[in-house]
Amino acid sequence: MTLQVEVLKPAIGAKVQLDRAMIGDPAVSQELLALLERHTVLVLPQIGLSDAEQLALTDALGERVNVAAQVPGRADAAAVYEVTLNEGAAIEREYVFGTFFWHMDGLTVDVPPPKASLLSARQLAAKGGQTEFATTKAAYAALSDEEKADLEGLRVVHTVTASVREVCGPEGIDEARRALRHEHPLVWTRRDGTKSLIIGSTADQIPGMNQAEARALLARLLDWTAQPAFSYRHEWQEGDCVIWDNPSALHRVVPYAVDSGRRMHRTGIAGVEALA
């Protein structure tokens, strides 16, 4: 079976026409995974998934993982995680504000980060709320040989504290979350030999490098990766679902008003390869 695919940008993004009746078909699942590997971000326009259908699609693409439940004190987080700034929501606002900055999911815990994430639009903001993606695989490939050599062997400590630095400071999160930290290579080499940058707002320190030099390097790599050639901004329509290769792509949301009513539903696919 061949799905109808429209490439959005040469380095990142493809729009895929998927009938909900196809969810669970093994051949379709394999084709979607191959497209995800090739394009990093897949847009399923106005597919209108219910929560049950989103979970079914997640399960069809791999082992389901609840990223929110990996956070201390959130073991009871719902399988479909609602991302919103609405009053009374189960999610902490500091976390949502942190998504205004480039990041990858799952870099501060001791398990492989999610292979992929699925995000569905339930209610949109009148202004802002677009989601931007940037491919760290293409960004690394475009570096000069000299720059690549300079990055080899460097490791980065990722912390929750770093991710909220621009939002509330460490005092805005509890002690258990302040303790969340994990070290990853700056350049991840997959089993198939492809390489990508592991960076983002959680990147806090580079062991063996002074803090000013480390921050400058990380900021430069972030700017390089976020340039138009390697990035895609998704203008949401209600019912859209976007799937992205989490260890190959940074993502962030364009800021939107606290009272906008924006609601997104997220699920995740477990990582199958550690960032060693």
Coordinates of C-alpha atoms in Angstrom, one line a residue:
M1 CA 0.0 0.0 0.0
T2 CA 1.3 3.5 -0.9
L3 CA 0.1 6.5 1.1
Q4 CA -0.4 9.9 -0.6
V5 CA 2.5 12.0 0.5
E6 CA 3.4 15.6 -0.1
V7 CA 6.9 16.7 0.9
L8 CA 6.8 20.0 2.8
K9 CA 10.5 21.0 2.8
P10 CA 13.5 19.2 1.4
A11 CA 15.1 18.6 4.9
I12 CA 12.0 18.2 7.0
G13 CA 8.3 17.5 6.9
A14 CA 5.8 15.6 4.8
K15 CA 2.0 15.7 4.7
V16 CA 0.4 12.3 4.7
Q17 CA -3.2 11.5 3.8
L18 CA -4.2 8.7 6.2
D19 CA -7.7 7.2 6.5
R20 CA -8.5 6.3 10.1
A21 CA -9.7 2.9 8.9
M22 CA -6.0 2.2 8.0
I23 CA -4.9 2.5 11.6
G24 CA -3.4 -0.9 12.8
D25 CA -2.7 -2.2 9.3
P26 CA 0.9 -3.5 9.6
A27 CA 1.8 -2.5 6.1
V28 CA 0.6 1.1 6.7
S29 CA 2.4 1.2 10.0
Q30 CA 5.7 0.2 8.3
E31 CA 5.2 2.8 5.6
L32 CA 4.5 5.5 8.2
L33 CA 7.7 4.5 10.1
A34 CA 9.7 4.6 6.9
L35 CA 8.3 8.1 6.1
L36 CA 9.1 9.3 9.6
E37 CA 12.7 8.1 9.2
R38 CA 13.0 9.9 5.9
H39 CA 11.1 13.2 6.7
T40 CA 11.4 13.5 10.5
V41 CA 8.0 15.2 10.8
L42 CA 4.7 13.8 9.4
V43 CA 1.5 15.9 9.3
L44 CA -1.8 14.0 9.2
P45 CA -4.1 16.9 8.1
Q46 CA -7.5 17.2 9.9
I47 CA -7.6 13.4 10.5
G48 CA -9.7 14.1 13.6
L49 CA -8.5 11.3 15.8
S50 CA -10.4 10.4 19.0
D51 CA -8.2 9.7 22.0
A52 CA -8.8 5.9 21.5
E53 CA -7.7 6.2 17.8
Q54 CA -4.6 8.2 18.8
L55 CA -3.7 5.5 21.2
A56 CA -4.3 2.8 18.6
L57 CA -2.1 4.7 16.1
T58 CA 0.6 5.1 18.8
D59 CA 0.5 1.3 19.6
A60 CA 0.6 0.5 15.9
L61 CA 3.9 2.4 15.5
G62 CA 5.7 1.0 18.5
E63 CA 5.5 0.4 22.2
R64 CA 3.6 3.2 24.0
V65 CA 5.4 5.3 26.6
N66 CA 3.9 7.8 28.9
V67 CA 6.6 10.5 29.1
A68 CA 4.6 12.5 31.7
A69 CA 4.5 9.5 34.1
Q70 CA 8.3 9.5 34.2
V71 CA 8.3 12.8 36.1
P72 CA 8.5 12.3 39.9
G73 CA 5.0 12.6 41.4
R74 CA 3.2 12.0 38.1
A75 CA 3.0 8.2 37.9
D76 CA -0.7 8.6 37.5
A77 CA -0.5 10.8 34.4
A78 CA -3.1 10.0 31.8
A79 CA -2.1 7.9 28.8
V80 CA -3.3 10.7 26.6
Y81 CA -1.6 13.8 28.0
E82 CA -3.4 17.1 27.6
V83 CA -1.1 20.1 27.0
T84 CA -2.9 23.3 27.9
L85 CA -2.7 26.5 30.0
N86 CA -6.3 26.2 31.0
E87 CA -7.2 26.7 34.6
G88 CA -7.6 23.4 36.5
A89 CA -5.6 21.4 34.0
A90 CA -3.5 18.5 35.4
I91 CA -0.3 19.8 33.8
E92 CA 1.9 22.3 35.5
R93 CA 2.0 25.7 33.8
E94 CA 5.8 25.9 34.2
Y95 CA 6.1 22.9 32.0
V96 CA 3.9 24.4 29.3
F97 CA 5.7 27.7 29.4
G98 CA 9.0 25.7 29.0
T99 CA 7.7 24.3 25.7
F100 CA 8.0 27.9 24.3
F101 CA 11.7 27.0 23.9
W102 CA 13.5 24.5 21.6
H103 CA 13.7 21.1 23.3
M104 CA 13.5 17.4 22.9
D105 CA 11.4 15.2 25.2
G106 CA 12.8 12.7 27.7
L107 CA 16.4 13.9 28.0
T108 CA 16.6 14.2 31.8
V109 CA 15.5 10.7 32.8
D110 CA 17.4 7.3 32.8
V111 CA 15.6 5.6 30.0
P112 CA 16.0 6.1 26.2
P113 CA 14.1 9.2 25.1
P114 CA 10.9 8.6 23.1
K115 CA 11.3 7.4 19.6
A116 CA 8.5 9.6 18.5
S117 CA 5.7 11.8 19.8
L118 CA 2.1 12.3 18.4
L119 CA 0.3 15.6 19.0
S120 CA -3.3 16.3 18.1
A121 CA -5.0 19.6 18.0
R122 CA -8.2 19.7 20.0
Q123 CA -8.7 23.5 20.4
L124 CA -6.6 26.2 18.8
A125 CA -5.4 29.6 20.0
A126 CA -6.7 32.6 18.1
K127 CA -3.1 33.9 17.9
G128 CA 0.1 32.0 18.2
G129 CA 0.3 28.3 19.1
Q130 CA 1.9 27.1 16.0
T131 CA 4.5 24.3 16.6
E132 CA 8.0 24.6 15.1
F133 CA 10.3 21.6 14.4
A134 CA 14.0 21.6 13.5
T135 CA 15.9 18.6 12.3
T136 CA 19.1 18.0 14.2
K137 CA 20.1 15.2 11.8
A138 CA 20.2 17.5 8.8
A139 CA 21.8 20.3 10.8
Y140 CA 24.7 18.0 11.9
A141 CA 25.2 16.7 8.4
A142 CA 25.6 20.3 7.1
L143 CA 28.4 21.2 9.5
S144 CA 31.9 21.4 8.1
D145 CA 34.3 18.5 8.7
E146 CA 36.3 20.7 11.1
E147 CA 33.2 21.6 13.1
K148 CA 32.2 17.9 13.3
A149 CA 35.6 17.0 14.6
D150 CA 35.4 19.7 17.3
L151 CA 32.2 18.2 18.6
E152 CA 33.2 14.6 18.7
G153 CA 33.6 13.2 22.2
L154 CA 31.8 16.1 23.9
R155 CA 29.0 15.2 26.3
V156 CA 26.2 17.4 27.7
V157 CA 24.4 17.3 31.0
H158 CA 20.7 17.8 30.6
T159 CA 18.6 19.0 33.5
V160 CA 15.1 20.1 34.3
T161 CA 16.5 23.1 36.0
A162 CA 18.0 24.3 32.7
S163 CA 14.7 23.9 30.9
V164 CA 12.9 26.3 33.3
R165 CA 15.7 28.8 33.5
E166 CA 13.8 31.3 31.3
V167 CA 10.4 30.6 32.9
C168 CA 10.6 30.5 36.7
G169 CA 14.0 29.5 38.0
P170 CA 14.8 26.4 40.0
E171 CA 12.7 27.6 42.9
G172 CA 9.6 27.1 40.7
I173 CA 10.0 23.3 40.6
D174 CA 10.0 20.8 43.4
E175 CA 13.2 19.2 44.7
A176 CA 12.6 15.8 43.0
R177 CA 12.5 17.5 39.6
R178 CA 15.5 19.7 40.3
A179 CA 17.4 16.4 40.8
L180 CA 16.5 15.2 37.3
R181 CA 19.6 15.2 35.2
H182 CA 21.2 12.9 32.6
E183 CA 24.3 13.0 30.5
H184 CA 24.2 12.4 26.7
P185 CA 26.7 12.7 23.9
L186 CA 26.4 16.0 22.1
V187 CA 26.5 14.1 18.8
W188 CA 24.5 10.8 18.8
T189 CA 25.6 8.1 16.4
R190 CA 22.8 5.7 15.7
R191 CA 23.2 2.0 15.1
D192 CA 22.7 2.7 11.3
G193 CA 25.6 5.2 11.4
T194 CA 23.6 8.4 11.0
K195 CA 24.4 11.2 13.4
S196 CA 22.4 14.0 15.0
L197 CA 22.8 16.8 17.6
I198 CA 21.3 16.2 21.1
I199 CA 20.6 19.8 22.2
G200 CA 17.8 22.1 23.4
S201 CA 16.7 23.9 26.5
T202 CA 17.6 21.1 28.9
A203 CA 21.3 21.3 27.9
D204 CA 23.0 22.7 31.0
Q205 CA 26.7 21.8 31.0
I206 CA 29.5 20.3 28.9
P207 CA 31.8 18.5 31.3
G208 CA 35.4 19.7 31.0
M209 CA 34.4 23.1 29.4
N210 CA 33.9 26.3 31.2
Q211 CA 30.3 27.4 31.5
A212 CA 30.5 30.5 29.3
E213 CA 32.2 28.6 26.5
A214 CA 29.7 25.7 26.8
R215 CA 26.7 28.0 26.8
A216 CA 28.0 29.9 23.8
L217 CA 28.6 26.6 21.8
L218 CA 25.2 25.2 22.7
A219 CA 23.5 28.5 21.7
R220 CA 25.4 28.6 18.4
L221 CA 24.3 25.0 17.6
L222 CA 20.8 25.8 18.5
D223 CA 20.7 28.8 16.2
W224 CA 22.3 26.8 13.4
T225 CA 19.7 24.0 13.7
A226 CA 16.7 26.4 13.9
Q227 CA 17.5 28.2 10.6
P228 CA 14.9 28.0 7.9
A229 CA 16.7 25.3 5.8
F230 CA 16.3 22.8 8.7
S231 CA 13.0 23.9 10.3
Y232 CA 9.3 23.7 9.6
R233 CA 6.5 25.7 11.3
H234 CA 3.1 23.9 11.5
E235 CA 0.0 26.1 11.2
W236 CA -2.5 24.0 13.1
Q237 CA -6.0 23.2 11.9
E238 CA -8.4 21.6 14.4
G239 CA -8.1 17.8 14.0
D240 CA -4.5 17.8 12.7
C241 CA -2.1 15.2 14.1
V242 CA 1.6 15.6 13.8
I243 CA 4.1 12.8 14.4
W244 CA 7.8 13.6 14.9
D245 CA 11.0 11.7 15.4
N246 CA 11.9 13.0 18.8
P247 CA 15.7 12.3 19.0
S248 CA 16.1 13.8 15.5
A249 CA 14.1 17.0 16.0
L250 CA 13.8 19.9 18.3
H251 CA 10.4 21.4 18.8
R252 CA 8.8 24.4 20.4
V253 CA 5.4 26.2 20.4
V254 CA 5.0 29.8 19.3
P255 CA 3.8 31.7 22.5
Y256 CA 0.1 32.1 23.0
A257 CA -2.2 33.7 25.6
V258 CA -2.8 32.0 28.9
D259 CA -6.6 32.3 28.3
S260 CA -6.5 31.2 24.7
G261 CA -8.2 27.8 25.5
R262 CA -5.5 26.0 23.4
R263 CA -5.6 22.2 24.0
M264 CA -3.4 19.6 22.5
H265 CA -3.4 15.8 23.2
R266 CA 0.0 14.0 23.2
T267 CA 1.1 10.4 23.2
G268 CA 4.5 8.9 22.9
I269 CA 6.3 5.9 21.4
A270 CA 9.1 4.4 23.5
G271 CA 12.7 4.8 22.5
V272 CA 14.4 1.6 21.3
E273 CA 18.0 2.9 21.2
A274 CA 19.8 4.6 24.1
L275 CA 21.7 7.8 23.4
A276 CA 25.1 6.2 24.2

